[in-house]
Each structure stands twice: as C-alpha cells, then as structure tokens.
Amino acid sequence: MSDRQFKRVLATDCGSTTTKAILIERRGDGYHLIARGEAPTTVEAPYEDVTRGVLNAVAEVEELSGRRLLDGDSLIRPAEGATGTDLYLSTSSAGGGLQIMVVGLVRTMTAESAQRAALGAGAIVMDVLALDDGRAPHERIERMRQLRPDMILISGGVDGGEQRRVVEMAELVAAANPTARLGARYRLPIIYAGNVEARDAIRETLEPVSELTITDNLRPTMDRESLQPTRMQIQELFLHHVMAQAPGYSSLMSWTDADIMPTPAAVGNMMQTIARERGINVVGVDIGGATTDVFSVFSGRFNRTVSANLGMSYSVSNVLAEAGIENILRWVPEDVDRGGIINQIRNKMIRPTTVPQQLSSLQVEHGIAREALRLAFEQHKQLAVGLKGVQQERDIADAFSQEAGARTMVEMMELDLLVGSGGVLSHAPRRSQAAMMLIDAFAPEGFTELAVDSIFMMPQLGVLADVHPQAALEVFFRDCLIRLGTCLAPRGRYQPGRRCLHLSMQLPEGRREMDLDWGQAAVIALEEGQTATVTARPVGGADVGAGRGRPVTRQVEGGQVGFIVDTRGRPLILPSDGAQRSAQLLQWQAALKAYPDIADSSVAPPVGDLRTESTLA
Amino acid sequence: MTDTSTHRETRAAHAYTPGLRISERATVCRLRRLPLPGQVHVAVGDQVAATDIVASTQLPGRVHTLNIAHELNCQPDEIGRFMVKSEGEPVRHGDILAESKAFFGLFHSFVRAPIEGTIEAISTTTGQVLFRGEPLPVNLHAYVDGTVVEVHADEGVTIETTCALVQGIFGIGGERYGQLRVLTETPEQPLTADLIDASCRGAVLIGGGPVALDALQAAIEVGASAVVTGAIESPDLDSFIGHPIGVAITGQENIPISLIVTEGFGQLPMAERTFGIFRSLQGRRASVSGATQIRAGVIRPEVVVATEQPGEQSEAEAPTPYMTIGSPIRLIRAPYFGQLAKVVELPPEPVQLETEARVRVLRGRLSDGSVVTVPRANVEMIQR
C-alpha cells in the first residue's frame, strides 16, 4: 500500500467534542495540506452516530477546498480530477477514549510495565492494582466494581516463575465481575500478558466471567520488557469490542482503509516516525482542557503518559489543587488578589469556554499552563524509566519492597526537539509566550529546537504514517509544525553576577560575539528557515552538552521567535523574594518581547504575531 | 447572497456559552436507571411521586478473601483435605471453615469464617477462599412527581413532569427533597447562619448572595435537606467538603445536605429572575440534585418543582436562543464577572483584545448605562 503514490488523502479525528477532517494532496513538490474542516462529534444523543459528524466535517472540507468528496452519505473513490479521495483514515477518542484498568503484581515492576503498555497503546489508565498497592483485597474488588473500564490488562510473573500470586489477582478480578463502561450486558474484554505457565489457571478463573485474550508476557524475564504484542492486542480489542459498541462505528470502520486508531496512539506513532526518520530525540506535549498527554522518544524508545486531571479548563481547579496557588502566581510579575484568582480559576472550571480578556488574566492562565506542563512532565519522567529490579536475583514474590532506582529515560541534555500543542500553546497571542511556557515548564538543557503544532493534525498524520510515512512527514514539517526557534540553556546552578557563557555566532547577517552572565534570557534574531553556526563556550560550572566548561559548536535552526539563550540555570529556581522575582520575570519577558506593555498604548504588536483564536482549549 | 449571510449569522450565534435552563413552566423527562439490571415496579402511564420506588435491584455483597493455605501452613493444593465447608455453602461469622489435625489428632487448627455470607470460590491454585457478603438492596426513587412515559426493561424508567426548573452552575451532593424556604429578602442578601432555625428542618433553603461556611453548618445542624444560593467563596467550599475540589464531577460526596450555586464562585448575587421564581414557589415541594458534570454529556445541578399546569415547552423542544441586539446577557469573566447587560452590537469581524488575541466580540450596555466590549465566549444568554 505504501508504494502507491496517493493523489488525495482524507483523514478524520473523532474527538470527544469535535470531529476534525483534513485533506492532503500530492503536488509537484510532495504532499500538502489543502483544507481542514470540523464539526461537532455526534456519538451522543440525539444523533448517536459518529458518521454524521464525520460527514459534516468532510462537507466543510469540500466547501473550503472546492473538491467534491461526498456522494450523498458515501465517500467518492478513487481520486479523479477534483473529485474523490484515494485513501480515507480515522482516529478516535470519542466517548472518553480508551479506558483501561491495569492489574499487576509489583507496583514498580510488572504493574509499571503493564501501565507503559496500556499508555503506549493510547489508553487512559484508570487505576493500577498491585499486590503491594497498600489496599486490602476487598478494597481492590470494590475499586474494580466502581470503575467501569473498557478493558482490563493483567500482567505478572516472569515466564516460568511463580504463578500463584498472579492467579490470586485474577481471582479478585473474577470476584469483582466488573461491568464494561459501554453496555451493561456485554462481557468485559480482559487481556492476560503475564507468566505463560499460569495461562491454564487464568483461563479457568477468568473465561467464565469475561472475554479473555491471552498474549505474550510483557515482562518475560526480569531484564526484558516486551510491550508491543500487548499494545497491538489492546488496539485490536479497542477496535473490535469497545468501538464496535459505540454508535455508528461499525459503519465508520467499513469506510476506512486502515484500522481506526485511538487518537493518542496515532500521535505517538507520529512522534516515533519523526524520531526514527530524523534520528533525533523528541518530546511532545498536548495540553487540553481536561488532560495533558506527554510523549517522548529517546534512543528510539517510546513512552507516553496521560495526566488525566491536568488541563486548562475542565481540570483547571485540579492544577490549582496539585500545584498550589503560590506556584501558579510565581510566574506572574504583578501582585494580585489571591482569593480573587482562586475564584477566577474555579469559575473557569464551571464555565470552561471563557477566554481571558485582560493581560493579567492571560498571565495567570500562562502560569497555570506552566504548572500543568511541569507536573505532567514530572509524571512522565517517573514512568519513562528503565526496568526496575533488573539486577536483583530475587524471586518476584519476594521483591515487594525493592525500589531499585531506575533512571529516567528522559535526558534533557539529549533532547533535540520539543513540540507543544493544545490551545494555550498553539493559540497564544504571541509565539514567544508559547516558547517561554515550554522553556519554563520543561527546562530544556543544551541546544533544543522548539515548535508548536499549529492546528493539531498529529492524530490524522499519525494514522497516515502507518500507511505512507513520507506523506505524513512532509505535511507535518510543511503545514503542521510552526518552528519557534532553538533554545540554548547551559546546565549549572545560577551564580549571581558571574559569567556563564561566551557565544561566537555565524549569523545570516554576519559574525557576532556575545558574553552572557548567569540569570539572563536573550533572543538573537534568526528567522524561520534561517540557520546559524554557534560555538558556545561555557564558563566555570556551566555545561552545554560536552561537559563542564567544554565548548560545543552546533548549527541552530531559526523560527518565529529566534535563537533563545537562557542562562537562568538548571534547575530553574525563581528568587523567593517577591520584588526580586517580579523584576527578573519582567526582564525575561522583555527580552523575549513576550507581553505587550499595556501602560504604553502606542506599543502595538506586530501583525504577524497575532492569532485569531483565543488562548484556551 | 441572503442565504449565505443567514448561514453565517446562524453559525456566529453559537459562539457563546449557552445559558442555564431557568423556567417557570417546562415539561422535562428524567431517566431513572438502575446500576445493574433488576425489577421495574411501575408501568407506562402510572402517576408517581418523587419519593416512590420505581425500580430496585440487589448489588452483589462485598467480597472478602482468606488464604486457608497460609492459615494452616499447607500447600494450596492440599486445602481440599481440610475444608469442612464447600463452595456455595452459606456461613455465619465464626463458623469453622477448615480444620487440620497434627500429632495423631492431638492438636487441632481451625480457620473460622470472617464474615456472614456465602463461600463463592475455593482455589487450590492459590489456597484462597472468597466469601460473598449479603447482597445490598438498591431502591430507585422516581426523583420527580410525574408520569411514567417509558419503561426500560429490567433497567429503569423515564418520568415526565410538568414543572418549574432551575439549573445551577455547580453543585455537590446527591438527590434530596424538601419544601422550598426562601430565607433572604433580596437576591443580593447573603445567606447567613442567623437566618436558619429549627423550622428549616427538611427544607430546601434558598438564599440570594453567597452562603458562608457557618450558614452551611447551621443548615446541617437543623437538618435541612439542601441549600441553593447565588455563590460561595472557594475556601468555604473546600472547608465544607474537606478538600479542594479538582474536577467538576460531583454528586457522590458524603455530605448530609446538597448545595447548589446558581452563579459561581465569589461574592455574587443570585440572578433576579431566578430569585423571583424561587419566591413564587415558596412552600412548594422540590426535588434537588447537586450532581454536576462539566465534560462531554454535561450534567448541571437542578431544582425541580412539579406544577399543576401543563408545560409550555419541553426541554428537548426548547429552541436554541439566538443572540440578537437587545438580548439580555450575563458577563461571566473578569473584568465584568457577574454583571448583567443587553447586547447593543454584534460586530462580525474579530476584534483584538488587551491580550492581543483576536476574537469575536459583542458590545453590551451594563445596568449603569456604560457600553463595554467583551468576547462572545465570555457571556451567557439569560433565557426567558
């Protein structure tokens, strides 16, 4: 299939509230985005048929592109002239996405591997039950009953190891007899991916109460994790059991030329394609109204996490609860009424579609976004780790208390590209605001390219990447990605008044030398499409990637913000004194021209910096 | 040409937060569904009162586990030899389940039942015995006075009622019933503890302005069933439920009364019209639900008061209100949060805000006569 040069490709993403369609066409110089349309998702009453929303979104694409794609309620194929499409693909997260409960033995070992498998398959993990989760058996059973997952994933035990405990957990699952979220009378799919020796006992225990599927052990030995077979099985069950229960999906499945993918799985697929094709390490984040997804690919290893209650509208009060008002307001230079801000955040939760009208409200929302991103990334780093317990020569059953300090796979100095998406980043009134939020929340080290996904096409491109990776990549870099520029941030502790860095830069307009002390933020003009050769000579304890005090020469990419140099130190610590902190924030914001000076009404923002949308999803 | 502009206007009219439903007379349907299949006790056409039981079921009892192999210090596959009770057999708390003998019968070890229930499973793989406690009966109330219009076999019913309906913006707590008691003189007056006395027992208390924590505690002390008010300060809500609220999915809180706020968080008066409706319903019996879900499939908290007259329009048939010049609106975001206005202009093109975002706006005249520009996303229609 991938050998064929498709002339026109139509792809949709059926989200919880909106169905988004994109149309891609091949031209002389490759594939281009032609049009994007959207319509409300129609999974719920009164329509209860997902295809209505798909047809409406495609109709909008027809209107905007001038191509005829529909003949009544059918897609026209193949593409001929200005009519029809060669390929139709779709992703879906409608109806709350794919919700999985994970059951394992040891929280930091098999249960954690199972959690990684489920998240990587695009699922929301509702809870992780393990023998060492501190809950009594009856509490685990209550929990399983209370949650109504789309499926349960059970793992546990290495192949040939002790099987009693994994069967014990399966017995609890059978006793709970949990019902599926969609359809009270439908048998819940359960995947068993544990010790192969326990399969017969698992069958005996679970087959009478569930739709049991057995797949390869996801942790066959202590030092090996094999997640792909489980991920494939999850997606297969999602398609044929869960989605088949959702209204209209059987029709939609008959329209698509490849399996419908869970939306986050498609985004993960796109991230992996970029990392593989470019040979780089990538972190991507999608901050929405309810959740924040973080994806990373380091040394070819993919991880995804979902922070289910960190978001900018529905979950905004939870960001406040988790981060605390002090952490949110540390990013706001002005003194504000704390009580008023707390009420403002709560009112945003109950009226999620409102937008900030005042600059101070925008800055508070950007503070919230930084904290939501920071917390989501911390959670990601905790899960994106190497295997724990690998060098322990103990049986899994004896290893409950071990907390082998596995290192996170996320090494910020090795990160090449950081991509942000979601309303607060993609629709920030100035691109420099998005750049600052990404830098403050993720604290990249060394040289890191920054970008935002302009219209969140990654789900559709991710499903296309399976069929035609070249087309997906061309559209991604040409029409989807907005390059903000490159950030250079030395690792090292902030030392007031001390020299941090010397830069020698070969810029498009000529050579430039620059010295920077610790605690500064600076932007060197470097437009999108331009590159510069930069030699960074760190001073003292600073490290830009080659070790303390060692110089690095790199070619850096420009962008809509430019080449950003951040010598505020890593870890990034803001002054505790309010006045000092405020002065520094204002200085950094001024350096990046992040916010307008509203005291001076003559300062009008450059037209190119304006976005036609509001800031929040 | 005309068609195109009409189409554009229609699309534009959706670019604001739809208002909450506040109606003196409406016909609404409420689906009542059991958590598990069970028995439905009413038929289509039956008249039901809010507290009538319309369906019931039994939730499986709690499961307890006990590892017999551990208790008797034997291998799991040996427990069959020691069990004196078998699968499916009922047991009472303290009954002997298993017995082992050692040293030619001189020493006996017993394992006794930890609860009253039934032995559900005995596993010779793990040595585990599962007990199921007594089933828990669940009775489903009608919730509103009305007529059964549909029976969903084994699952529940749909009840239609002609009523006054007030939706709140946010609530906590489950379904409650009681007589409406309007305690404040005006929609601005805060609901304070001194207004609540023993006569409020079992009542749904209506206040105008914000309710403070001590007033909520007073309401609990006198045994009121619910409090409905314009607003609450965030710290008071946190103290009331014992933790900061993170996500607006509520209704399951373990609190003795339900709370509904009609406007939001802060020092806000109840909308005049809402307050007026409550005053006109003084003394009537109300059904109240604090359950809120602000996600896909939005659920807003509500007060439902059945009325004698047939409804003018059903909830489903209510036309979507289009915003036009003269439409009454409420501003729902700073710097005008909580203020009322009338639309005086609907500019078609996006306008740049102080934040530099370009959005669709409207111009509204505030009650003091001044005209302000606000994003259309930051207003809600006041439905008639």
CSV table of N, CA and C in Angstrom, one decimal, chain B residues 241-311:
chain,number,residue,atom,x,y,z
B,241,ILE,N,-16.4,20.6,52.1
B,241,ILE,CA,-16.3,19.2,51.7
B,241,ILE,C,-15.0,18.5,52.2
B,242,GLY,N,-14.1,19.3,52.8
B,242,GLY,CA,-12.9,18.7,53.4
B,242,GLY,C,-11.7,18.6,52.5
B,243,HIS,N,-11.8,19.0,51.3
B,243,HIS,CA,-10.6,19.0,50.4
B,243,HIS,C,-10.9,20.0,49.3
B,244,PRO,N,-9.8,20.4,48.6
B,244,PRO,CA,-10.1,21.3,47.5
B,244,PRO,C,-10.7,20.5,46.3
B,245,ILE,N,-11.6,21.1,45.7
B,245,ILE,CA,-12.3,20.4,44.6
B,245,ILE,C,-11.4,20.6,43.3
B,246,GLY,N,-11.2,19.4,42.6
B,246,GLY,CA,-10.3,19.4,41.5
B,246,GLY,C,-11.0,19.5,40.2
B,247,VAL,N,-11.9,18.5,40.0
B,247,VAL,CA,-12.6,18.4,38.7
B,247,VAL,C,-14.1,18.5,39.0
B,248,ALA,N,-14.8,19.2,38.2
B,248,ALA,CA,-16.3,19.4,38.4
B,248,ALA,C,-17.1,18.1,38.0
B,249,ILE,N,-16.8,17.0,38.7
B,249,ILE,CA,-17.6,15.8,38.6
B,249,ILE,C,-18.1,15.5,40.0
B,250,THR,N,-19.3,15.8,40.3
B,250,THR,CA,-19.8,15.8,41.7
B,250,THR,C,-21.1,15.0,41.8
B,251,GLY,N,-21.5,14.8,43.0
B,251,GLY,CA,-22.8,14.2,43.3
B,251,GLY,C,-22.7,13.0,44.2
B,252,GLN,N,-21.4,12.6,44.4
B,252,GLN,CA,-21.2,11.4,45.2
B,252,GLN,C,-20.6,11.7,46.6
B,253,GLU,N,-20.6,13.0,46.9
B,253,GLU,CA,-19.9,13.4,48.2
B,253,GLU,C,-20.7,12.9,49.4
B,254,ASN,N,-20.0,12.6,50.4
B,254,ASN,CA,-20.6,12.0,51.6
B,254,ASN,C,-20.9,13.2,52.5
B,255,ILE,N,-22.0,14.0,52.2
B,255,ILE,CA,-22.3,15.2,53.0
B,255,ILE,C,-23.8,15.1,53.3
B,256,PRO,N,-24.2,15.6,54.4
B,256,PRO,CA,-25.6,15.5,54.8
B,256,PRO,C,-26.6,16.3,54.1
B,257,ILE,N,-26.2,17.4,53.4
B,257,ILE,CA,-27.1,18.2,52.6
B,257,ILE,C,-26.5,18.4,51.2
B,258,SER,N,-27.3,18.7,50.2
B,258,SER,CA,-26.8,19.1,48.9
B,258,SER,C,-26.7,20.6,48.8
B,259,LEU,N,-25.8,21.1,48.0
B,259,LEU,CA,-25.6,22.5,47.8
B,259,LEU,C,-25.6,22.8,46.3
B,260,ILE,N,-26.3,23.8,45.9
B,260,ILE,CA,-26.3,24.3,44.5
B,260,ILE,C,-26.0,25.8,44.5
B,261,VAL,N,-25.0,26.2,43.7
B,261,VAL,CA,-24.9,27.6,43.4
B,261,VAL,C,-25.3,27.9,42.0
B,262,THR,N,-26.0,29.0,41.9
B,262,THR,CA,-26.6,29.3,40.5
B,262,THR,C,-25.7,30.2,39.7
B,263,GLU,N,-24.7,30.9,40.3
B,263,GLU,CA,-23.9,31.8,39.5
B,263,GLU,C,-22.4,31.5,39.5
B,264,GLY,N,-21.8,31.1,40.6
B,264,GLY,CA,-20.4,30.7,40.6
B,264,GLY,C,-19.7,31.0,41.9
B,265,PHE,N,-18.4,31.1,41.8
B,265,PHE,CA,-17.6,31.3,43.0
B,265,PHE,C,-17.3,32.8,43.2
B,266,GLY,N,-17.4,33.3,44.4
B,266,GLY,CA,-17.1,34.7,44.8
B,266,GLY,C,-18.3,35.3,45.5
B,267,GLN,N,-18.3,36.6,45.4
B,267,GLN,CA,-19.4,37.4,46.1
B,267,GLN,C,-20.4,37.8,45.0
B,268,LEU,N,-21.3,36.9,44.7
B,268,LEU,CA,-22.2,37.1,43.5
B,268,LEU,C,-23.6,37.0,44.0
B,269,PRO,N,-24.5,37.9,43.6
B,269,PRO,CA,-25.9,37.7,43.9
B,269,PRO,C,-26.6,36.7,43.0
B,270,MET,N,-27.7,36.1,43.4
B,270,MET,CA,-28.4,35.3,42.6
B,270,MET,C,-29.1,36.1,41.5
B,271,ALA,N,-29.2,35.6,40.3
B,271,ALA,CA,-29.9,36.4,39.2
B,271,ALA,C,-31.3,36.7,39.7
B,272,GLU,N,-31.7,37.9,39.4
B,272,GLU,CA,-33.0,38.4,39.9
B,272,GLU,C,-34.2,37.5,39.5
B,273,ARG,N,-34.1,37.0,38.2
B,273,ARG,CA,-35.2,36.2,37.7
B,273,ARG,C,-35.3,34.9,38.5
B,274,THR,N,-34.1,34.3,38.7
B,274,THR,CA,-34.1,33.0,39.4
B,274,THR,C,-34.6,33.2,40.8
B,275,PHE,N,-34.2,34.3,41.4
B,275,PHE,CA,-34.7,34.5,42.8
B,275,PHE,C,-36.2,34.7,42.8
B,276,GLY,N,-36.7,35.4,41.8
B,276,GLY,CA,-38.1,35.6,41.7
B,276,GLY,C,-38.9,34.3,41.5
B,277,ILE,N,-38.4,33.4,40.7
B,277,ILE,CA,-39.0,32.1,40.6
B,277,ILE,C,-39.1,31.4,41.9
B,278,PHE,N,-38.0,31.4,42.6
B,278,PHE,CA,-38.0,30.7,43.9
B,278,PHE,C,-39.0,31.3,44.9
B,279,ARG,N,-39.1,32.7,44.8
B,279,ARG,CA,-40.1,33.3,45.7
B,279,ARG,C,-41.5,32.9,45.4
B,280,SER,N,-41.8,32.8,44.1
B,280,SER,CA,-43.1,32.4,43.7
B,280,SER,C,-43.4,31.0,44.0
B,281,LEU,N,-42.4,30.2,44.3
B,281,LEU,CA,-42.6,28.8,44.7
B,281,LEU,C,-42.5,28.5,46.2
B,282,GLN,N,-42.4,29.6,46.9
B,282,GLN,CA,-42.2,29.4,48.4
B,282,GLN,C,-43.2,28.4,49.0
B,283,GLY,N,-42.7,27.4,49.7
B,283,GLY,CA,-43.6,26.5,50.4
B,283,GLY,C,-43.9,25.2,49.5
B,284,ARG,N,-43.5,25.3,48.2
B,284,ARG,CA,-43.8,24.1,47.4
B,284,ARG,C,-42.7,23.0,47.6
B,285,ARG,N,-43.1,21.8,47.3
B,285,ARG,CA,-42.1,20.7,47.5
B,285,ARG,C,-41.2,20.6,46.3
B,286,ALA,N,-39.9,20.4,46.5
B,286,ALA,CA,-38.9,20.4,45.4
B,286,ALA,C,-38.1,19.2,45.4
B,287,SER,N,-37.7,18.8,44.2
B,287,SER,CA,-36.6,17.7,44.1
B,287,SER,C,-35.3,18.4,43.7
B,288,VAL,N,-34.3,18.1,44.4
B,288,VAL,CA,-33.0,18.8,44.2
B,288,VAL,C,-31.9,17.7,43.9
B,289,SER,N,-31.0,18.0,42.9
B,289,SER,CA,-29.9,17.2,42.7
B,289,SER,C,-28.6,18.1,42.6
B,290,GLY,N,-27.6,17.8,43.4
B,290,GLY,CA,-26.4,18.6,43.3
B,290,GLY,C,-25.4,18.0,42.2
B,291,ALA,N,-25.7,16.9,41.6
B,291,ALA,CA,-24.8,16.3,40.7
B,291,ALA,C,-24.4,17.2,39.5
B,292,THR,N,-23.1,17.3,39.3
B,292,THR,CA,-22.6,18.2,38.3
B,292,THR,C,-21.5,17.4,37.5
B,293,GLN,N,-21.6,17.6,36.2
B,293,GLN,CA,-20.5,17.0,35.3
B,293,GLN,C,-20.3,18.0,34.2
B,294,ILE,N,-19.1,18.7,34.2
B,294,ILE,CA,-18.9,19.6,33.2
B,294,ILE,C,-17.8,19.0,32.2
B,295,ARG,N,-18.3,18.1,31.5
B,295,ARG,CA,-17.5,17.4,30.4
B,295,ARG,C,-18.5,17.1,29.3
B,296,ALA,N,-18.0,16.2,28.4
B,296,ALA,CA,-19.0,15.8,27.4
B,296,ALA,C,-20.1,15.1,28.1
B,297,GLY,N,-21.4,15.4,27.7
B,297,GLY,CA,-22.5,14.9,28.4
B,297,GLY,C,-22.8,15.7,29.7
B,298,VAL,N,-22.9,17.0,29.5
B,298,VAL,CA,-22.9,17.9,30.7
B,298,VAL,C,-24.1,17.6,31.6
B,299,ILE,N,-23.9,17.6,32.9
B,299,ILE,CA,-25.0,17.5,33.8
B,299,ILE,C,-24.9,18.7,34.7
B,300,ARG,N,-25.9,19.4,34.8
B,300,ARG,CA,-25.9,20.6,35.8
B,300,ARG,C,-26.8,20.3,36.9
B,301,PRO,N,-26.5,20.8,38.1
B,301,PRO,CA,-27.4,20.6,39.3
B,301,PRO,C,-28.7,21.3,39.0
B,302,GLU,N,-29.8,20.8,39.7
B,302,GLU,CA,-31.1,21.4,39.4
B,302,GLU,C,-32.0,21.3,40.6
B,303,VAL,N,-33.0,22.2,40.5
B,303,VAL,CA,-34.2,22.2,41.4
B,303,VAL,C,-35.4,22.0,40.5
B,304,VAL,N,-36.2,21.0,40.8
B,304,VAL,CA,-37.4,20.7,40.0
B,304,VAL,C,-38.6,20.8,41.0
B,305,VAL,N,-39.6,21.6,40.6
B,305,VAL,CA,-40.8,21.7,41.4
B,305,VAL,C,-42.0,21.4,40.5
B,306,ALA,N,-42.7,20.3,40.7
B,306,ALA,CA,-43.8,19.9,39.9
B,306,ALA,C,-44.9,21.0,40.0
B,307,THR,N,-45.5,21.3,38.9
B,307,THR,CA,-46.6,22.3,38.9
B,307,THR,C,-47.8,21.7,38.3
B,308,GLU,N,-49.0,22.4,38.5
B,308,GLU,CA,-50.2,21.8,38.0
B,308,GLU,C,-50.4,21.9,36.5
B,309,GLN,N,-50.0,23.1,36.0
B,309,GLN,CA,-50.3,23.5,34.6
B,309,GLN,C,-49.4,22.7,33.7
B,310,PRO,N,-49.9,22.3,32.5
B,310,PRO,CA,-49.0,21.6,31.5
B,310,PRO,C,-47.9,22.6,31.1
B,311,GLY,N,-46.8,22.1,30.7
B,311,GLY,CA,-45.7,22.9,30.4
B,311,GLY,C,-45.9,23.6,29.0
